């Protein structure tokens, strides 16, 4: 993709730099099912830019999504252990995240581990994964324990080369989403609007308390 790459660790492979950016226009957020009724989409990373992310053996590219050759995605290459990370100020309402991923041309048992700070929150292995032929959702991953504070989200692609495997496998990442329950979303429909105010009016001072309250 467009942007600036640099070799942060001297391995000859272009890494994502802090100055990386693209000039892509804003695009509408694609529809995705909420992990639970009443949750709202709080944050969305479609990777039109990776300017605020860091990593090694990692690039922002086009052409790696089998379903859309124009889609910009994160591509991690197995030339050793690769990482892709960002320190995130998690919303106070944050409960779960999801992301889409794909093991592209795996060479063995390379695996992806996702951390929030030092806690492992997700793991998958290229030998047993269902994420092979198309971008596949991770499903809901709990992050409520970091809600309201700063914590690092870190994707690590580990090589199997020391166990007799070979370099060359790739991992594609796209569409990181953060979901949670919005404060004052009284009717739990995923937004805050006049219907929530009406529900609050019906409940405030009511006696006996209606079931909806």
Short mmCIF file of C-alpha atoms in Angstrom, two decimals:
data_model
loop_
_atom_site.label_atom_id
_atom_site.label_comp_id
_atom_site.label_asym_id
_atom_site.label_seq_id
_atom_site.Cartn_x
_atom_site.Cartn_y
_atom_site.Cartn_z
CA UNK A 1 0.00 0.00 0.00
CA UNK A 2 0.93 3.65 -0.05
CA UNK A 3 2.98 4.99 2.84
CA UNK A 4 6.37 4.98 4.48
CA UNK A 5 8.13 1.80 5.58
CA UNK A 6 11.34 1.44 7.55
CA UNK A 7 13.56 -1.38 8.69
CA UNK A 8 13.31 -0.95 12.45
CA UNK A 9 15.36 -3.97 13.48
CA UNK A 10 17.88 -4.28 10.64
CA UNK A 11 16.49 -7.56 9.32
CA UNK A 12 16.04 -6.27 5.76
CA UNK A 13 12.24 -6.53 5.99
CA UNK A 14 10.21 -3.30 5.89
CA UNK A 15 8.36 -2.71 9.15
CA UNK A 16 5.50 -0.33 9.94
CA UNK A 17 6.82 3.03 11.10
CA UNK A 18 5.18 5.64 13.26
CA UNK A 19 5.03 7.86 10.18
CA UNK A 20 3.12 5.33 8.07
CA UNK A 21 -0.05 6.80 6.60
CA UNK A 22 -2.32 6.52 3.63
CA UNK A 23 -4.41 9.08 1.86
CA UNK A 24 -7.43 6.83 1.53
CA UNK A 25 -10.81 8.47 1.87
CA UNK A 26 -13.05 7.52 4.78
CA UNK A 27 -15.23 4.55 3.99
CA UNK A 28 -18.45 3.45 5.66
CA UNK A 29 -18.16 0.86 8.41
CA UNK A 30 -19.23 -2.55 7.07
CA UNK A 31 -22.06 -4.21 8.91
CA UNK A 32 -21.04 -6.82 11.46
CA UNK A 33 -23.15 -8.72 13.96
CA UNK A 34 -22.84 -7.49 17.53
CA UNK A 35 -21.44 -10.11 19.93
CA UNK A 36 -24.41 -9.61 22.30
CA UNK A 37 -27.80 -7.85 22.17
CA UNK A 38 -27.60 -4.19 23.10
CA UNK A 39 -23.88 -3.78 22.52
CA UNK A 40 -22.63 -0.83 20.50
CA UNK A 41 -19.60 -0.57 18.22
CA UNK A 42 -17.27 1.74 20.16
CA UNK A 43 -14.15 1.58 18.00
CA UNK A 44 -13.36 0.31 14.52
CA UNK A 45 -9.99 -0.20 12.82
CA UNK A 46 -10.45 -0.94 9.07
CA UNK A 47 -6.74 -0.20 8.40
CA UNK A 48 -7.10 2.44 5.77
CA UNK A 49 -4.10 3.73 7.72
CA UNK A 50 -1.73 2.16 10.25
CA UNK A 51 -0.16 5.41 11.40
CA UNK A 52 -0.72 4.76 15.10
CA UNK A 53 0.35 1.10 15.09
CA UNK A 54 3.83 -0.41 15.40
CA UNK A 55 5.42 -3.77 14.73
CA UNK A 56 8.09 -5.80 13.00
CA UNK A 57 7.84 -8.09 9.95
CA UNK A 58 4.50 -6.36 9.35
CA UNK A 59 3.13 -4.24 6.51
CA UNK A 60 -0.06 -2.51 5.42
CA UNK A 61 -0.79 -3.94 1.97
CA UNK A 62 -3.41 -4.45 -0.70
CA UNK A 63 -3.95 -7.70 -2.59
CA UNK A 64 -3.80 -10.09 0.39
CA UNK A 65 -7.56 -10.40 0.94
CA UNK A 66 -8.86 -13.23 -1.33
CA UNK A 67 -12.35 -11.69 -1.37
CA UNK A 68 -11.30 -8.10 -2.21
CA UNK A 69 -8.05 -7.34 -4.01
CA UNK A 70 -8.39 -3.62 -3.20
CA UNK A 71 -8.84 -4.07 0.54
CA UNK A 72 -6.05 -2.70 2.74
CA UNK A 73 -5.06 -5.23 5.39
CA UNK A 74 -2.23 -5.92 7.80
CA UNK A 75 0.14 -8.62 6.54
CA UNK A 76 2.48 -10.32 9.02
CA UNK A 77 5.24 -12.47 7.50
CA UNK A 78 6.96 -15.40 9.12
CA UNK A 79 10.64 -14.54 8.84
CA UNK A 80 10.94 -15.04 12.59
CA UNK A 81 8.41 -13.97 15.21
CA UNK A 82 6.36 -11.02 13.91
CA UNK A 83 4.41 -8.55 16.03
CA UNK A 84 1.83 -5.83 15.53
CA UNK A 85 0.73 -3.71 18.45
CA UNK A 86 -0.78 -0.50 19.78
CA UNK A 87 -1.30 1.06 23.19
CA UNK A 88 -5.04 1.71 23.32
CA UNK A 89 -7.05 3.97 25.61
CA UNK A 90 -9.92 1.56 26.13
CA UNK A 91 -13.36 3.08 26.45
CA UNK A 92 -14.95 2.77 29.89
CA UNK A 93 -17.79 0.82 28.28
CA UNK A 94 -15.50 -1.65 26.45
CA UNK A 95 -16.46 -5.30 26.95
CA UNK A 96 -15.25 -7.38 23.98
CA UNK A 97 -13.24 -7.12 20.77
CA UNK A 98 -13.37 -9.06 17.53
CA UNK A 99 -11.00 -9.12 14.57
CA UNK A 100 -10.88 -10.81 11.18
CA UNK A 101 -7.85 -12.89 10.19
CA UNK A 102 -6.51 -15.42 7.75
CA UNK A 103 -3.52 -17.77 7.71
CA UNK A 104 -2.20 -17.19 4.19
CA UNK A 105 -0.07 -19.93 2.62
CA UNK A 106 0.91 -21.51 5.96
CA UNK A 107 4.05 -23.64 5.92
CA UNK A 108 3.45 -25.66 9.09
CA UNK A 109 2.36 -25.01 12.66
CA UNK A 110 2.97 -21.27 12.87
CA UNK A 111 0.50 -19.68 15.28
CA UNK A 112 -1.01 -16.36 16.30
CA UNK A 113 -1.28 -15.26 19.92
CA UNK A 114 -3.14 -12.09 20.90
CA UNK A 115 -2.26 -10.29 24.13
CA UNK A 116 -3.85 -7.46 26.06
CA UNK A 117 -0.88 -6.26 28.07
CA UNK A 118 0.63 -9.55 29.29
CA UNK A 119 -2.57 -11.58 29.25
CA UNK A 120 -3.23 -14.05 26.42
CA UNK A 121 -6.75 -13.45 25.14
CA UNK A 122 -6.69 -15.44 21.88
CA UNK A 123 -4.70 -18.23 20.21
CA UNK A 124 -4.91 -20.13 16.93
CA UNK A 125 -2.61 -22.50 15.05
CA UNK A 126 -2.20 -22.78 11.28
CA UNK A 127 -2.50 -26.59 11.40
CA UNK A 128 -5.96 -26.62 12.99
CA UNK A 129 -7.39 -23.22 12.08
CA UNK A 130 -10.62 -22.60 10.20
CA UNK A 131 -9.23 -19.25 8.99
CA UNK A 132 -7.61 -20.45 5.77
CA UNK A 133 -9.45 -19.49 2.61
CA UNK A 134 -11.05 -16.20 3.66
CA UNK A 135 -10.97 -13.61 6.42
CA UNK A 136 -12.64 -15.21 9.43
CA UNK A 137 -13.96 -13.60 12.61
CA UNK A 138 -12.22 -14.35 15.87
CA UNK A 139 -15.52 -14.26 17.70
CA UNK A 140 -15.96 -12.28 20.93
CA UNK A 141 -12.82 -11.76 23.05
CA UNK A 142 -13.34 -10.37 26.57
CA UNK A 143 -11.45 -7.14 27.37
CA UNK A 144 -13.68 -5.73 30.12
CA UNK A 145 -10.83 -5.97 32.63
CA UNK A 146 -8.97 -3.14 30.83
CA UNK A 147 -12.00 -0.88 30.29
CA UNK A 148 -11.27 2.72 31.20
CA UNK A 149 -7.48 2.44 31.12
CA UNK A 150 -4.56 2.17 28.69
CA UNK A 151 -3.40 -1.31 27.70
CA UNK A 152 -1.44 -2.74 24.79
CA UNK A 153 -3.17 -4.87 22.17
CA UNK A 154 -0.49 -7.07 20.62
CA UNK A 155 -0.72 -9.65 17.82
CA UNK A 156 2.23 -12.05 17.64
CA UNK A 157 2.80 -14.48 14.74
CA UNK A 158 5.20 -17.13 16.03
CA UNK A 159 7.31 -19.17 13.67
CA UNK A 160 7.61 -22.94 13.83
CA UNK A 161 11.06 -22.84 12.22
CA UNK A 162 12.99 -23.84 15.39
CA UNK A 163 10.84 -27.03 15.57
CA UNK A 164 11.70 -28.03 12.01
CA UNK A 165 9.22 -25.87 10.13
CA UNK A 166 10.11 -23.40 7.40
CA UNK A 167 9.78 -19.65 7.07
CA UNK A 168 7.28 -18.09 4.70
CA UNK A 169 3.81 -18.34 6.24
CA UNK A 170 1.71 -15.17 6.49
CA UNK A 171 -1.10 -13.85 8.66
CA UNK A 172 -3.65 -11.30 7.44
CA UNK A 173 -5.47 -9.09 9.98
CA UNK A 174 -8.35 -6.69 9.37
CA UNK A 175 -11.40 -5.08 10.98
CA UNK A 176 -10.59 -4.81 14.67
CA UNK A 177 -13.79 -3.88 16.48
CA UNK A 178 -14.43 -2.93 20.11
CA UNK A 179 -17.94 -3.40 21.50
CA UNK A 180 -19.58 -2.43 24.77
CA UNK A 181 -22.73 -1.27 26.50
CA UNK A 182 -23.25 2.48 26.19
CA UNK A 183 -24.07 4.42 29.32
CA UNK A 184 -27.66 5.77 29.19
CA UNK A 185 -28.69 3.28 26.49
CA UNK A 186 -31.74 2.46 28.59
CA UNK A 187 -33.54 0.29 26.02
CA UNK A 188 -30.33 -1.59 25.06
CA UNK A 189 -30.75 -1.07 21.32
CA UNK A 190 -27.13 -0.04 20.81
CA UNK A 191 -27.57 3.74 20.64
CA UNK A 192 -28.64 6.73 22.74
CA UNK A 193 -31.71 8.51 21.43
CA UNK A 194 -35.17 9.85 22.34
CA UNK A 195 -36.42 6.33 22.98
CA UNK A 196 -33.92 6.06 25.84
CA UNK A 197 -35.14 9.38 27.26
CA UNK A 198 -38.75 8.18 27.03
CA UNK A 199 -37.84 4.96 28.83
CA UNK A 200 -36.09 6.97 31.53
CA UNK A 201 -39.18 9.16 31.95
CA UNK A 202 -41.39 6.12 32.35
CA UNK A 203 -39.10 4.67 35.02
CA UNK A 204 -38.16 7.80 36.97
CA UNK A 205 -40.19 7.97 40.16
CA UNK A 206 -42.56 5.20 39.03
CA UNK A 207 -44.31 3.23 41.73
CA UNK A 208 -44.64 0.33 41.51
CA UNK A 209 -41.52 -0.07 39.38
CA UNK A 210 -42.41 -1.38 35.89
CA UNK A 211 -40.73 -4.59 34.70
CA UNK A 212 -38.79 -2.70 32.00
CA UNK A 213 -37.07 -0.64 34.69
#
